[in-house]
Amino acid sequence: MATQDIFEKLKKLQTILVKKYDLEQKKEEAPKQLGSQEELLARMKKEYIEKNNEYEEVKTKVGQLKLDLDEAVKSREKGEKGMDDIQTHREYEALEKQISEATEKENEVRKELQKEEKLLEEIKETLKINEDMIASQEKDLNSSKDSLNKELASYDSELTKLKKDEDKITPDLDQEILFKFQRIIQRNSEGIVAVRNGVCTGCHMILPAQFANLVREGDSINFCPYCSRILFYEESGDEDAYNSYFSLEEAGSLADLDDEDFGDEEGFDEEEREEKLYDDADEELENEEDEDLDEEADDADEEEEDERSEEEE
């Protein structure tokens, strides 16, 4: 298959894959919102159960207080009726004490009962509100589930169509190139980009002149050495500037580099160039360290002289 045909297929495949990966991501993230709704509903139900347990406890306490109040009232009434039958002062004092204690207990129990009945009513009202909120949340959740199912079905339908379009293109492509191409698109959304005026339009890095001319010839599949995208040549408006910049007579395989810096140009490659740059950087760093040591030595000498002068004085 001609290289140009491969480029055209990759461009079409890129459009398909971008849509495919976008839909797959949406399909993966769609249930997350549903999960948050389910989590909220579970928390509301848990709170409702806790509040309902509190309601039952207060309700039991109110029932007991009513029994205590009834007992205190009966004790007081019994003492009051017995006043008519007393014969001695001692009996009077005993009945009076019974009535007083029964009345005091009656007042305490009645006060406590009123407090607990008020609390019981408040909890009951809260439970009613919670029930309504839970019912509303369950309704929203069911609605969201229906919408999600429709949305997922729509995604699946689109993905099925894209898969068919993808299968029409991929069998004719080299599987290794296809694998790399898919991985690149998953990271960058673009797997094949143009080279204009010797610049990769994907990462906007200037390509080596010899490599850029190789892409321009279009006889092979080339990957950007910086961003790994597949490259194809595209005419630019300033073709004269391109030809001038990438003239092999002026630039060679490495633009603007001479033998004094890097030695024999023909045997020189990118790794040697990087090694040369690192060596220069290390040498510059060593020079800076030597200068710092010299300055520290000078400072030490000056301090020693000052101390000697002070001792002499």
JSON list of C-alpha atoms in Angstrom, two decimals, residues 4 7-8 11 14 190 192-202 207 212-218 230-240 242-243 246:
[
{"chain": "A", "resi": 4, "resn": "GLN", "atom": "CA", "xyz": [-0.03, 8.38, 0.94]},
{"chain": "A", "resi": 7, "resn": "PHE", "atom": "CA", "xyz": [-1.81, 8.51, 5.68]},
{"chain": "A", "resi": 8, "resn": "GLU", "atom": "CA", "xyz": [-5.35, 8.95, 4.39]},
{"chain": "A", "resi": 11, "resn": "LYS", "atom": "CA", "xyz": [-6.55, 10.36, 9.19]},
{"chain": "A", "resi": 14, "resn": "GLN", "atom": "CA", "xyz": [-8.05, 9.12, 13.83]},
{"chain": "A", "resi": 190, "resn": "GLU", "atom": "CA", "xyz": [-4.07, 13.28, 17.72]},
{"chain": "A", "resi": 192, "resn": "ILE", "atom": "CA", "xyz": [-1.07, 11.87, 12.92]},
{"chain": "A", "resi": 193, "resn": "VAL", "atom": "CA", "xyz": [-0.09, 15.49, 12.41]},
{"chain": "A", "resi": 194, "resn": "ALA", "atom": "CA", "xyz": [1.42, 17.64, 9.68]},
{"chain": "A", "resi": 195, "resn": "VAL", "atom": "CA", "xyz": [4.95, 18.94, 9.36]},
{"chain": "A", "resi": 196, "resn": "ARG", "atom": "CA", "xyz": [5.05, 22.56, 8.21]},
{"chain": "A", "resi": 197, "resn": "ASN", "atom": "CA", "xyz": [8.31, 24.43, 7.63]},
{"chain": "A", "resi": 198, "resn": "GLY", "atom": "CA", "xyz": [10.16, 21.68, 9.45]},
{"chain": "A", "resi": 199, "resn": "VAL", "atom": "CA", "xyz": [8.01, 21.99, 12.59]},
{"chain": "A", "resi": 200, "resn": "CYS", "atom": "CA", "xyz": [5.84, 19.24, 14.08]},
{"chain": "A", "resi": 201, "resn": "THR", "atom": "CA", "xyz": [2.37, 20.78, 14.44]},
{"chain": "A", "resi": 202, "resn": "GLY", "atom": "CA", "xyz": [1.62, 18.36, 17.28]},
{"chain": "A", "resi": 207, "resn": "LEU", "atom": "CA", "xyz": [12.69, 18.76, 13.59]},
{"chain": "A", "resi": 212, "resn": "ALA", "atom": "CA", "xyz": [12.18, 16.74, 8.05]},
{"chain": "A", "resi": 213, "resn": "ASN", "atom": "CA", "xyz": [13.27, 16.15, 4.47]},
{"chain": "A", "resi": 214, "resn": "LEU", "atom": "CA", "xyz": [12.68, 12.43, 4.99]},
{"chain": "A", "resi": 215, "resn": "VAL", "atom": "CA", "xyz": [9.10, 13.19, 6.05]},
{"chain": "A", "resi": 216, "resn": "ARG", "atom": "CA", "xyz": [8.74, 15.48, 3.04]},
{"chain": "A", "resi": 217, "resn": "GLU", "atom": "CA", "xyz": [9.71, 12.68, 0.68]},
{"chain": "A", "resi": 218, "resn": "GLY", "atom": "CA", "xyz": [6.82, 10.61, 2.07]},
{"chain": "A", "resi": 230, "resn": "ILE", "atom": "CA", "xyz": [3.03, 9.96, 13.01]},
{"chain": "A", "resi": 231, "resn": "LEU", "atom": "CA", "xyz": [4.12, 12.73, 10.67]},
{"chain": "A", "resi": 232, "resn": "PHE", "atom": "CA", "xyz": [3.11, 13.68, 7.14]},
{"chain": "A", "resi": 233, "resn": "TYR", "atom": "CA", "xyz": [4.32, 16.58, 5.06]},
{"chain": "A", "resi": 234, "resn": "GLU", "atom": "CA", "xyz": [2.00, 19.50, 4.34]},
{"chain": "A", "resi": 235, "resn": "GLU", "atom": "CA", "xyz": [2.71, 22.38, 1.97]},
{"chain": "A", "resi": 236, "resn": "SER", "atom": "CA", "xyz": [3.02, 25.77, 3.64]},
{"chain": "A", "resi": 237, "resn": "GLY", "atom": "CA", "xyz": [2.53, 29.24, 2.24]},
{"chain": "A", "resi": 238, "resn": "ASP", "atom": "CA", "xyz": [6.22, 30.09, 2.54]},
{"chain": "A", "resi": 239, "resn": "GLU", "atom": "CA", "xyz": [7.80, 27.28, 0.52]},
{"chain": "A", "resi": 240, "resn": "ASP", "atom": "CA", "xyz": [10.90, 29.35, -0.41]},
{"chain": "A", "resi": 242, "resn": "TYR", "atom": "CA", "xyz": [11.29, 26.15, 3.86]},
{"chain": "A", "resi": 243, "resn": "ASN", "atom": "CA", "xyz": [13.65, 25.23, 1.04]},
{"chain": "A", "resi": 246, "resn": "PHE", "atom": "CA", "xyz": [16.26, 22.93, 5.07]}
]
